Coordinates of N, CA and C in Angstrom, one line a residue:
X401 N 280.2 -3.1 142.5 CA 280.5 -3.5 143.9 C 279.3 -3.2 144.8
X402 N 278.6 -2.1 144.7 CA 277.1 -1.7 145.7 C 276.5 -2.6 145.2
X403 N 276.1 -3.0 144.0 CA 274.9 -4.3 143.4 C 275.2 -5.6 144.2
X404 N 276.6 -5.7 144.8 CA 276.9 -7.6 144.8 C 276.8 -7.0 146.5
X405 N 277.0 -5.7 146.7 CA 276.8 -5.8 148.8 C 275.3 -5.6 149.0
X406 N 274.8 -5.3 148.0 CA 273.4 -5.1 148.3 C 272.9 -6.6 148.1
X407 N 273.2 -7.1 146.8 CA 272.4 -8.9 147.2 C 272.9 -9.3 147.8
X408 N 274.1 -9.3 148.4 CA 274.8 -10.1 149.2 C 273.8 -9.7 150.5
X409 N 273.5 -8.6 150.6 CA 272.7 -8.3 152.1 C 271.6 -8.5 152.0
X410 N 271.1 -8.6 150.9 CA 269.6 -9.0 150.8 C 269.8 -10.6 151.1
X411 N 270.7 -11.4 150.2 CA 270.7 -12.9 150.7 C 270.9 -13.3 152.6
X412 N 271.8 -12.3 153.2 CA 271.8 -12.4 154.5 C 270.3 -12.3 155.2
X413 N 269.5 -11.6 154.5 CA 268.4 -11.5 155.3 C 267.2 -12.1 155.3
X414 N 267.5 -12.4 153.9 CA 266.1 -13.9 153.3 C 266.8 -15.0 154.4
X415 N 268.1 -15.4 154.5 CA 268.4 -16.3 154.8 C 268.2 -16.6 156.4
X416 N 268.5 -15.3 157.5 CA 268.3 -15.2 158.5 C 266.8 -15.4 158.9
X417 N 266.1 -15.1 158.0 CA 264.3 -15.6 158.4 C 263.9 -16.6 158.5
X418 N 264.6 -17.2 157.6 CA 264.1 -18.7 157.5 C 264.7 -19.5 159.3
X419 N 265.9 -18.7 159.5 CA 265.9 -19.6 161.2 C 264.6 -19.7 162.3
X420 N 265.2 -20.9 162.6 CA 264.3 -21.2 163.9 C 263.9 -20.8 164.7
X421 N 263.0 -19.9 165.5 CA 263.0 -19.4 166.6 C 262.8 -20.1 168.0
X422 N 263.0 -19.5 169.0 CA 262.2 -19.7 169.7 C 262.1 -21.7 170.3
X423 N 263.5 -21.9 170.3 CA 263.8 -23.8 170.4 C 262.8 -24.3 171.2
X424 N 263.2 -23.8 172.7 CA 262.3 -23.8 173.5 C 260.9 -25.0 173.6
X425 N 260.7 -25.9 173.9 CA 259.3 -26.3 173.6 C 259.0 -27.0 172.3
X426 N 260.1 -27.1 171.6 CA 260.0 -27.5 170.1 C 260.2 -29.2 170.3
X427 N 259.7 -30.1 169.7 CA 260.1 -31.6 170.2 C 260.6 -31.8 168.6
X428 N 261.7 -32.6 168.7 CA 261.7 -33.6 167.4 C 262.1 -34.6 167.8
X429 N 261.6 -35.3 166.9 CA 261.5 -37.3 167.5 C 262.6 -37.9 166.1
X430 N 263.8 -38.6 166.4 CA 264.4 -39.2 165.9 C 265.2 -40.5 166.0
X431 N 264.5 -41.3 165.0 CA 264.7 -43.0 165.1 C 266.3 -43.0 164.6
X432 N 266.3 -44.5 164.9 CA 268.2 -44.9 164.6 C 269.2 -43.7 165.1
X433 N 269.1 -43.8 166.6 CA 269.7 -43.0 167.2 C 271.1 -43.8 168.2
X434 N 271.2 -44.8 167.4 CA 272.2 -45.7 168.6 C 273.9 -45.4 168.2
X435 N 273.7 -45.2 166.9 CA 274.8 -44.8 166.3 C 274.8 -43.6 165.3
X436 N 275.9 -43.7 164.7 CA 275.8 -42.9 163.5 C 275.1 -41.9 163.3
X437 N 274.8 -41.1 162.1 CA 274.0 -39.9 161.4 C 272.5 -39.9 162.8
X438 N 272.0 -40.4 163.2 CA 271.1 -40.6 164.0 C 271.3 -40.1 165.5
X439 N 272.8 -40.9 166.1 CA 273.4 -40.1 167.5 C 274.0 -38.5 166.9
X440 N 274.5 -38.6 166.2 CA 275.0 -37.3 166.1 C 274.2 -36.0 165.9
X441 N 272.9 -36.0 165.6 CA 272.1 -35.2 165.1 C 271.3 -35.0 165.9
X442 N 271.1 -36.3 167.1 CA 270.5 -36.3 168.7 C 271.3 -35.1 169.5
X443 N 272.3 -35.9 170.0 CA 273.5 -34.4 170.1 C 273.3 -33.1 170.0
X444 N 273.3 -33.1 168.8 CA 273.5 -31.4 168.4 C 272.4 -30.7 168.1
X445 N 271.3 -31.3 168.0 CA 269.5 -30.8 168.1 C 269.6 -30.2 170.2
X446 N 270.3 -31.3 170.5 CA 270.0 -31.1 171.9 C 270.6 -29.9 172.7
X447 N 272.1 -30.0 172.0 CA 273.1 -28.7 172.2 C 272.1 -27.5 171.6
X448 N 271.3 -27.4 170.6 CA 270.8 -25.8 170.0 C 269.9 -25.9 171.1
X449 N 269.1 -26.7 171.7 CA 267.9 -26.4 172.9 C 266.9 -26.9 172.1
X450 N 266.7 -27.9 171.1 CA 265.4 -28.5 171.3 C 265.2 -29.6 171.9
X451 N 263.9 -30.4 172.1 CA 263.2 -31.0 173.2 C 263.2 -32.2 172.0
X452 N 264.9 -33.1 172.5 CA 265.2 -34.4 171.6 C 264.3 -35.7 172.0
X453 N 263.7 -36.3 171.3 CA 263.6 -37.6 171.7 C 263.9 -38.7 170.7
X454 N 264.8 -39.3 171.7 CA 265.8 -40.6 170.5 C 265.3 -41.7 170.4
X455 N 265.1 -42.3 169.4 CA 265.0 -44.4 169.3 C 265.7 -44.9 168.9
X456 N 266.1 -45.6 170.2 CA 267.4 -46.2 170.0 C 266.8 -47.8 169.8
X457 N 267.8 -48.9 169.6 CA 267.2 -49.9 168.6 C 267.9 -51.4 170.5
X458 N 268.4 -50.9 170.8 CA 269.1 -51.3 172.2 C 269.3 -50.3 173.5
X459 N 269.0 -50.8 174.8 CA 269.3 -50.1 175.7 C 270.7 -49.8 175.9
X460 N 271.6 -50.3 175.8 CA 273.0 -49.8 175.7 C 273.1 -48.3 174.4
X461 N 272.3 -48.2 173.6 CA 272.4 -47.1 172.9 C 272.3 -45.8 173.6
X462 N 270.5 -46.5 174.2 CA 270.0 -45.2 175.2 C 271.3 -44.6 176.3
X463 N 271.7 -45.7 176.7 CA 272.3 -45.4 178.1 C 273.5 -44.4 178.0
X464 N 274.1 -44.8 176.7 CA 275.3 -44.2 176.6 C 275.0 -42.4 175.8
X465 N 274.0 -42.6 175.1 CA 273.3 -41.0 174.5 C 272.9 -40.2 175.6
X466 N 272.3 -40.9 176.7 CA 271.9 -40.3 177.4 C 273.0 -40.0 178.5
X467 N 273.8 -40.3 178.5 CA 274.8 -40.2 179.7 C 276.1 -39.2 178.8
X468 N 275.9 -38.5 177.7 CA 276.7 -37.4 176.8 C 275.7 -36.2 176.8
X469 N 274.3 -36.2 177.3 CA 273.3 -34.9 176.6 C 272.7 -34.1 177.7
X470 N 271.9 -33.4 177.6 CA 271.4 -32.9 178.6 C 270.1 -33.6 179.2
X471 N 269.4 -33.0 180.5 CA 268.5 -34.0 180.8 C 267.2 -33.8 180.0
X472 N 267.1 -32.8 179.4 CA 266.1 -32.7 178.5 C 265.9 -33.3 177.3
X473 N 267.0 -34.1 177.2 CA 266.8 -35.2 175.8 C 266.3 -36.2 176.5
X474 N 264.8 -36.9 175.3 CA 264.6 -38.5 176.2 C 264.8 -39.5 175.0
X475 N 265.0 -40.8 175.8 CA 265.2 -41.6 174.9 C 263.8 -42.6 174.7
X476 N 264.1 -43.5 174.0 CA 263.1 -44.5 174.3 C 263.7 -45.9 173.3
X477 N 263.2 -47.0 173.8 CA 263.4 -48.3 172.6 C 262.4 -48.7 171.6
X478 N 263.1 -48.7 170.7 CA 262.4 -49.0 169.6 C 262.8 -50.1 168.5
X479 N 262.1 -51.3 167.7 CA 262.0 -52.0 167.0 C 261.4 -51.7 166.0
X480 N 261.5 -51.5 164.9 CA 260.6 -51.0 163.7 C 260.3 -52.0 163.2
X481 N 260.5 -53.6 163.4 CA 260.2 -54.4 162.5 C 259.2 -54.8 163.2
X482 N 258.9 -54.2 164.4 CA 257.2 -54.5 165.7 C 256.6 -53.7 165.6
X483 N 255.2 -54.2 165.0 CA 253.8 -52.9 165.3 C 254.0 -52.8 166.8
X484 N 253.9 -53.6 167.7 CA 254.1 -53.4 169.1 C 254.8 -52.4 169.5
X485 N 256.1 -52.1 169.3 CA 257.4 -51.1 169.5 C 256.7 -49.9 168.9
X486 N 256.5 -50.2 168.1 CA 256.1 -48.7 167.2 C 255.1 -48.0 167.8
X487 N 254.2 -48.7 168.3 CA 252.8 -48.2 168.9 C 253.2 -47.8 170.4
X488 N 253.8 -48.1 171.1 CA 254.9 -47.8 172.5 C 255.5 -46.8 172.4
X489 N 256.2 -46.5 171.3 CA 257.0 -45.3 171.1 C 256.2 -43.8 170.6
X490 N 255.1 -44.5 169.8 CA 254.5 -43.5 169.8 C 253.1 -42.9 170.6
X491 N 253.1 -43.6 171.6 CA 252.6 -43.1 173.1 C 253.5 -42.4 173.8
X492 N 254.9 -42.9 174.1 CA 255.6 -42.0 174.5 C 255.5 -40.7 174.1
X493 N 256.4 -40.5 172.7 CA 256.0 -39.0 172.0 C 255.0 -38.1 172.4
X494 N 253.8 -38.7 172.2 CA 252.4 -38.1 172.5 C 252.8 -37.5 173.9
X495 N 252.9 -38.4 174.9 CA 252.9 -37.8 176.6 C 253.7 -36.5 176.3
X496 N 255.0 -36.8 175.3 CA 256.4 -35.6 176.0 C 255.8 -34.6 175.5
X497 N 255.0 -34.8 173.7 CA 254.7 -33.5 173.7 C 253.7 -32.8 174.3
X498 N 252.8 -33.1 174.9 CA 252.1 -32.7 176.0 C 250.6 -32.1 175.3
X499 N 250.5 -32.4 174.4 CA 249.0 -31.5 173.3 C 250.1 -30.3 172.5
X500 N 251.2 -30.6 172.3 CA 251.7 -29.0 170.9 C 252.2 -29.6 170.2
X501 N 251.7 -31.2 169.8 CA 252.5 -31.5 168.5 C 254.1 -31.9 168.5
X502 N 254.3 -32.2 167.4 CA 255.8 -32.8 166.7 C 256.3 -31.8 166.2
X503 N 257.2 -31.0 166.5 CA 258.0 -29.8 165.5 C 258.8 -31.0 164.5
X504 N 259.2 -31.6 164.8 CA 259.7 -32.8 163.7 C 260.2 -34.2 163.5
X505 N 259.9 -34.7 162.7 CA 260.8 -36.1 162.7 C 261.5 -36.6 161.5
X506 N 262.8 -37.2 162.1 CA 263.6 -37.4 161.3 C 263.8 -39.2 161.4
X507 N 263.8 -39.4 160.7 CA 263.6 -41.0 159.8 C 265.0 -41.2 159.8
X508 N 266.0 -42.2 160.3 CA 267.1 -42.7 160.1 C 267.2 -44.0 160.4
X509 N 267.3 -44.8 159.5 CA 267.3 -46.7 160.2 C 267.8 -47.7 158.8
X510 N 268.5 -48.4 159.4 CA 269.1 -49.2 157.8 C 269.0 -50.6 158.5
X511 N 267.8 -51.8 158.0 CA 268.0 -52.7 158.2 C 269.3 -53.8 157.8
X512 N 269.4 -54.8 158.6 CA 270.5 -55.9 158.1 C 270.5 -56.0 156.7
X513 N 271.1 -55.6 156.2 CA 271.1 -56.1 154.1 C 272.0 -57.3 153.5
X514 N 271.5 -58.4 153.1 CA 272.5 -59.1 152.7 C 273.5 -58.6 151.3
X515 N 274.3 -58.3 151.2 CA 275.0 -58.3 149.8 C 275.2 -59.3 149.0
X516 N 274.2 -59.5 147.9 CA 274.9 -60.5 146.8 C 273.9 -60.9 145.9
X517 N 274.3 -61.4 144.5 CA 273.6 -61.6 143.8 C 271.9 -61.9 144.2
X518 N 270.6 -61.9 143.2 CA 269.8 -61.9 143.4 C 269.4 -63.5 144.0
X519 N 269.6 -63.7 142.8 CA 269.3 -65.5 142.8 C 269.9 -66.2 144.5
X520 N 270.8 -65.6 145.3 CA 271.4 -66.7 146.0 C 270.4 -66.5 147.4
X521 N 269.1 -65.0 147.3 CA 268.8 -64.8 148.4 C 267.1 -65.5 148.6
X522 N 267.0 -65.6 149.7 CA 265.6 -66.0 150.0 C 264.8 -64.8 150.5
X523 N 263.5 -65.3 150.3 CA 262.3 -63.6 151.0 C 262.8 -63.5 152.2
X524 N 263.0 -64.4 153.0 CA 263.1 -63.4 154.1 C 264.6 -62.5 154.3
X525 N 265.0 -62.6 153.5 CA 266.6 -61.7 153.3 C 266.2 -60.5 153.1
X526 N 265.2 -60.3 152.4 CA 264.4 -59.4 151.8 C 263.5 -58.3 152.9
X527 N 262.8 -59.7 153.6 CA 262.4 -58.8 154.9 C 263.2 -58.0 155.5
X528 N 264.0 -58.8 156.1 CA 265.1 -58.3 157.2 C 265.8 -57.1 157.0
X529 N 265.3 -56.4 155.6 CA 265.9 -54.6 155.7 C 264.6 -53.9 155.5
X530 N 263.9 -54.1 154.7 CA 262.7 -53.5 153.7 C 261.7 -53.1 155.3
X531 N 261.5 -54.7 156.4 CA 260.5 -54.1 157.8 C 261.0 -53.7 158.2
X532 N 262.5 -52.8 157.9 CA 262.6 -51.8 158.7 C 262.6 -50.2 158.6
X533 N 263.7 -50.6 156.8 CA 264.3 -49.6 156.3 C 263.3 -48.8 155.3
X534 N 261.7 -49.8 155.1 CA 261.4 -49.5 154.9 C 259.5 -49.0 155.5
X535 N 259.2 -50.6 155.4 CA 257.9 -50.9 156.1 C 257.4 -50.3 157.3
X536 N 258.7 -50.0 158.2 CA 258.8 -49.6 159.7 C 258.6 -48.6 159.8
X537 N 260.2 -47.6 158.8 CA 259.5 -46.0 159.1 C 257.9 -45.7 158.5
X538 N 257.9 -46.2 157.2 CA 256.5 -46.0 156.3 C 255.3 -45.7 158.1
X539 N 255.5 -47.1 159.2 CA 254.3 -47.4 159.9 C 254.5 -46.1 160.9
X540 N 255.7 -45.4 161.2 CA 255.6 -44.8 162.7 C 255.3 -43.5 162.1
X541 N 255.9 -43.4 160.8 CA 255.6 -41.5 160.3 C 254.0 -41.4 160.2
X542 N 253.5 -42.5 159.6 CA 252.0 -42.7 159.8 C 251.3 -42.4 160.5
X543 N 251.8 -43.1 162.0 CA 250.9 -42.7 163.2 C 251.5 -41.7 164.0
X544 N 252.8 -40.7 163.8 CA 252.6 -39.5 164.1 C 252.1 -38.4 163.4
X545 N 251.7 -38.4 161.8 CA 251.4 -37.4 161.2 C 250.5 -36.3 162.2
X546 N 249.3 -37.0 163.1 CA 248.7 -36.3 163.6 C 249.6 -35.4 164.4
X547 N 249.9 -35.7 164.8 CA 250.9 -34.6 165.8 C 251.6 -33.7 165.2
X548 N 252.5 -34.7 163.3 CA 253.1 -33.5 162.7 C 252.3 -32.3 162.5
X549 N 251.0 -32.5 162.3 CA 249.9 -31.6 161.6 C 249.3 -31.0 162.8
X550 N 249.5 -31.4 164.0 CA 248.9 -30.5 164.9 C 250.0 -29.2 165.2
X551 N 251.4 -29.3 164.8 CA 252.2 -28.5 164.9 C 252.9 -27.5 163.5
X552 N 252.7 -28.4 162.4 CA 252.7 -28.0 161.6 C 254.1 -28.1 161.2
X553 N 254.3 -29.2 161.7 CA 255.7 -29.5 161.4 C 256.0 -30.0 160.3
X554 N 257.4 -30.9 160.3 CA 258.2 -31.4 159.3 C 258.9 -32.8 159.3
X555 N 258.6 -33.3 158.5 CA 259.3 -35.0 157.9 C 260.7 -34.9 157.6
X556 N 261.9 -35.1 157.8 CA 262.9 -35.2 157.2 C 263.4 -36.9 156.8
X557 N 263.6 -37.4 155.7 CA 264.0 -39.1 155.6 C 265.4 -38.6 155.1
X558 N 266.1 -39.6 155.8 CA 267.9 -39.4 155.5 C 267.9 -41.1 154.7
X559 N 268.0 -40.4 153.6 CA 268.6 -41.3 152.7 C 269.5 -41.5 152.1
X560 N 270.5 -42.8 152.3 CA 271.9 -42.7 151.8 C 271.9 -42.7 150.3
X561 N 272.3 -42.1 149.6 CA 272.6 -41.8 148.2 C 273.1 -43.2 147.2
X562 N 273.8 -43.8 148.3 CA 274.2 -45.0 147.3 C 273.1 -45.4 146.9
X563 N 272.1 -45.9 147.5 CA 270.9 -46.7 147.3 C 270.0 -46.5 146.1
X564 N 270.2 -45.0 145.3 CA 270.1 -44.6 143.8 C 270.6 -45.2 143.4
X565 N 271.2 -45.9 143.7 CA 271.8 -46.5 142.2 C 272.0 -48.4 142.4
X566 N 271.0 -49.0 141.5 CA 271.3 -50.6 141.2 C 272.3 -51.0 141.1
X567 N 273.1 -51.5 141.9 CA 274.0 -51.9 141.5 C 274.4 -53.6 142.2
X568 N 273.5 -53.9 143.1 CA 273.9 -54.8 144.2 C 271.9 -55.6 144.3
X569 N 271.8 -56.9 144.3 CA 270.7 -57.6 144.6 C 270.3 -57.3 146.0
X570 N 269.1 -57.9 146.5 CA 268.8 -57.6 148.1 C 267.7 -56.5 147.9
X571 N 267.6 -56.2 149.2 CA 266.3 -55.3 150.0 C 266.8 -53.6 150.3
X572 N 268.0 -53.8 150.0 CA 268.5 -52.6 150.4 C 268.4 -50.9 149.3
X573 N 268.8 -51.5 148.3 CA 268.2 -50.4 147.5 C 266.7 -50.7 147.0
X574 N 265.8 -51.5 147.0 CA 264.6 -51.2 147.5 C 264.1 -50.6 148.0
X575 N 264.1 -50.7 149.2 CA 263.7 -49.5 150.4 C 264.4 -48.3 150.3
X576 N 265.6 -47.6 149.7 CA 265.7 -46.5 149.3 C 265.4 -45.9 148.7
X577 N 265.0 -46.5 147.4 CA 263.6 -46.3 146.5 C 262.7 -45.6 146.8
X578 N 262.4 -47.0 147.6 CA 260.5 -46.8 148.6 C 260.6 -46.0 149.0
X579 N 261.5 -45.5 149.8 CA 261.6 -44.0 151.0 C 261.3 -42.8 149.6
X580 N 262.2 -43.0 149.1 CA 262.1 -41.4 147.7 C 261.0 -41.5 147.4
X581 N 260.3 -42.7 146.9 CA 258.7 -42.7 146.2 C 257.9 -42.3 147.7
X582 N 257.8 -42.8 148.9 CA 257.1 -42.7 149.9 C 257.0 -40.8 150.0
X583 N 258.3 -40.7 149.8 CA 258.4 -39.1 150.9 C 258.1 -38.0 149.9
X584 N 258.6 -38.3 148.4 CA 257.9 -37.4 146.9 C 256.4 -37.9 147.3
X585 N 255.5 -38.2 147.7 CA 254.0 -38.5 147.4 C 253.7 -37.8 148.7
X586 N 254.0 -38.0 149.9 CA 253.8 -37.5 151.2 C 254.1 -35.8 151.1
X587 N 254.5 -36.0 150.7 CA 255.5 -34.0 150.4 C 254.1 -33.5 149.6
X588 N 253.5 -33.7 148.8 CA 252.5 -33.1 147.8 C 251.2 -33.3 148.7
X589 N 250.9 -34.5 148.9 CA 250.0 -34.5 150.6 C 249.6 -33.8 151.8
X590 N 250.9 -33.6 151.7 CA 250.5 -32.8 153.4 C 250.7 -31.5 153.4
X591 N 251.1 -30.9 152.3 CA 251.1 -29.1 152.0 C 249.7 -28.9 152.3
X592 N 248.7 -30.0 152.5 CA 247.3 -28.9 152.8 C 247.1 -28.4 154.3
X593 N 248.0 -29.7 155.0 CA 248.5 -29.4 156.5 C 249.0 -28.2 157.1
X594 N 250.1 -28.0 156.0 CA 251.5 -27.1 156.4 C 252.3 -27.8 157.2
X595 N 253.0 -29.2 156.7 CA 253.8 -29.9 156.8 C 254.3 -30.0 155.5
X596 N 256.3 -29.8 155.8 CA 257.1 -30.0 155.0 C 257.5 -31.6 155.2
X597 N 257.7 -32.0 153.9 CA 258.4 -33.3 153.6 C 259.8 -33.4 153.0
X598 N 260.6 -33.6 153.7 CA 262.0 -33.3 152.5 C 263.2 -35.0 153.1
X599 N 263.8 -34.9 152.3 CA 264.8 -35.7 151.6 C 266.3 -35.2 152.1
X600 N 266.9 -35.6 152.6 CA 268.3 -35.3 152.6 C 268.9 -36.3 152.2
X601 N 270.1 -36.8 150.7 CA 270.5 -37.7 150.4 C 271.9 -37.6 151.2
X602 N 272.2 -38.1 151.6 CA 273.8 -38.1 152.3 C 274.8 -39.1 151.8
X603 N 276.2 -38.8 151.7 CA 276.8 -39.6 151.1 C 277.2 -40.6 151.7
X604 N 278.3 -41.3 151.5 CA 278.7 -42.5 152.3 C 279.8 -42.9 153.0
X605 N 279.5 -43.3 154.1 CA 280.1 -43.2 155.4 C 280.7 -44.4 156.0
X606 N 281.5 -44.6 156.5 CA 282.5 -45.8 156.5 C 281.7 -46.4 158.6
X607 N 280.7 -47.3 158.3 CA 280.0 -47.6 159.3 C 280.2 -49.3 159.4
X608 N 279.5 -49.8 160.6 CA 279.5 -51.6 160.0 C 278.7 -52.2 159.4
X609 N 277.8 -51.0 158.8 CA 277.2 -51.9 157.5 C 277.9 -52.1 156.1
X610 N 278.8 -51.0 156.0 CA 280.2 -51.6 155.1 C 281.4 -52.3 155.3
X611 N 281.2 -52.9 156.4 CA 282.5 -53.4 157.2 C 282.9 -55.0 156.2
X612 N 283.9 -54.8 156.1 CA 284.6 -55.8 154.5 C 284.5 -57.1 155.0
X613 N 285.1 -57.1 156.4 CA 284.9 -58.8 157.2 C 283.6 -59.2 157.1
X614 N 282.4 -58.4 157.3 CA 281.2 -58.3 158.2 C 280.2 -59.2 156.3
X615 N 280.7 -57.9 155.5 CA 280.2 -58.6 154.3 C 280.7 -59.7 153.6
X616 N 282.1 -59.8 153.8 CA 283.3 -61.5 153.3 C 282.4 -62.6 154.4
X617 N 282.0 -63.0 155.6 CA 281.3 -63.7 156.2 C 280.0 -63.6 155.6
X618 N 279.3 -62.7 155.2 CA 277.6 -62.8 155.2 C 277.6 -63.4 153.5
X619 N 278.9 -63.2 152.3 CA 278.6 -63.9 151.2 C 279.1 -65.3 151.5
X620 N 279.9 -65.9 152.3 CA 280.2 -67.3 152.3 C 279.0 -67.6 153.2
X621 N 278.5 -67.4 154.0 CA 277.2 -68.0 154.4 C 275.8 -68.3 153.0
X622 N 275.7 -67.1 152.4 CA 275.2 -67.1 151.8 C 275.6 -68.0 150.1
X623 N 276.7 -68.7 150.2 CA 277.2 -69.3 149.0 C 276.9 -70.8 149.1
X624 N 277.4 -71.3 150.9 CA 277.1 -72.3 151.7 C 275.8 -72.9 151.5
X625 N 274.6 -72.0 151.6 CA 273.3 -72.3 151.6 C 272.7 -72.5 150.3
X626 N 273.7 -72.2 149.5 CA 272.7 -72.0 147.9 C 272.9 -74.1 147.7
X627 N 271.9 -74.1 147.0 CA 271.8 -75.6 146.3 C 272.8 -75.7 145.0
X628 N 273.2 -77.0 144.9 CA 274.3 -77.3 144.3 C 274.2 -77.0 142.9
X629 N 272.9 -77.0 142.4 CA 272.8 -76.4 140.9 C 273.1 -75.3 141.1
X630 N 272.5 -73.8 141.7 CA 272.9 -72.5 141.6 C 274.4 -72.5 141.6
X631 N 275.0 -72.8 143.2 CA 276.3 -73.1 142.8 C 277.2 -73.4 141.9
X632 N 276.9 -74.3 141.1 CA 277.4 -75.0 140.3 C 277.2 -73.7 139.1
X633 N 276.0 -73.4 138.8 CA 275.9 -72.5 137.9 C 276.8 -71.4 137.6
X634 N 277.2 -70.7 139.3 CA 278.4 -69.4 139.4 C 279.9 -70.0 139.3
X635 N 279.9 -71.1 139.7 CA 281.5 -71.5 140.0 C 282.5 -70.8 140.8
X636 N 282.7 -71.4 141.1 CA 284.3 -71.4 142.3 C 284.5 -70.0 142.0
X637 N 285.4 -69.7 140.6 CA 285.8 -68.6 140.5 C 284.5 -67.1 140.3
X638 N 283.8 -67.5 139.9 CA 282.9 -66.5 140.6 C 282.7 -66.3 141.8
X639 N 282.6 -66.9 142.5 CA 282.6 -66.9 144.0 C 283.7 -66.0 144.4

């Protein structure tokens, strides 16, 4: 019984060290803030007292995050599939943090994905998640590393878990891939900085990128447009 209260009190106290101190002045910059895993993490970074800054993908995102938080959260708009947007947002950053760097950024953003066989899709189907979900973050974590590394901060990429696993054609588990290959090589990288890189896989969340209507309309569009041989090839009843 003394052995398991003594590690039990030793684990309390390793554990307690590792907290944060000191919120205060700390910035973290987090994309795909309009909804989802992205608003809620805006929120409650903002509730502990750090110095949020959200990208939101619409001004109706900003408006409404910002009209739930404190005045010390800021927002901004952002496009990831625009070097322009990216380069805008990360001017902003720079100004808020004032010369002390990025305490962190967290990566959240899922381009449009079409669901469905390989053969039915064209490249730019392909685009339409990969410049975001993937190409996009790849470009903005890029051009803030300087800041991560002037603070000695930290990367976090939220990656949804399904995306392990092939199961579905498209762009979409691509770029979840890319993110785990991107963020494993960046992690071994920047330890000369004293920047962490880490991974949160998260499970899956009933959002409208799983929305059953949303996907039943995006495969008959996509059935519509295929040429009559492909078609012909799947048949009715595959369909």
């Amino acid at each position: 019984i003394l052995a398991a209260i003594l590690s039990l009190t030793i684990y309390w106290l390793i554990r307690d060290s590792q907290r944060v101190r000191n919120l205060s002045g700390k910035h973290v910059f987090i994309t795909g803030c309009d909804t989802g895993l992205g608003n809620s993490l805006a929120k409650w970074l903002d509730k502990k007292g750090f110095c949020v800054i959200a990208a939101c993908a619409t001004e109706k995102g900003s408006q409404e995050l910002r009209s739930c938080s404190s005045l010390s959260l800021k927002t901004v708009n952002l496009n990831l599939a625009d070097s322009t947007s990216i380069a805008r947002a990360v001017v902003f950053v720079t100004e808020e943090t004032a010369g002390n760097g990025l305490f962190g950024l967290v990566s959240n953003a899922e381009g449009t994905a079409p669901v469905a066989p390989t053969d039915w899709l064209r490249i730019e189907d392909f685009h339409s998640v990969l410049d975001v979900s993937l190409l996009g973050l790849i470009e903005i974590i890029l051009k803030l590393l300087p800041l991560l590394k002037k603070a000695e901060g930290r990367v976090v990429n939220l990656i949804n878990a399904k995306g392990l696993m092939a199961f579905v054609g498209g762009g979409y588990i691509l770029s979840k891939w890319g993110m785990e290959a991107f963020s494993d090589t960046l992690r071994i990288e920047m330890q000369h900085f004293g920047v962490k890189v880490s991974i949160v896989e998260h499970g899956f969340f009933k959002t409208g990128v799983v929305n059953s209507d949303l996907i039943e309309k995006c495969l008959l569009r996509l059935w519509n447009r295929l040429t009559p041989e492909i078609r012909d090839s799947y048949g009715e009843k595959y369909f």
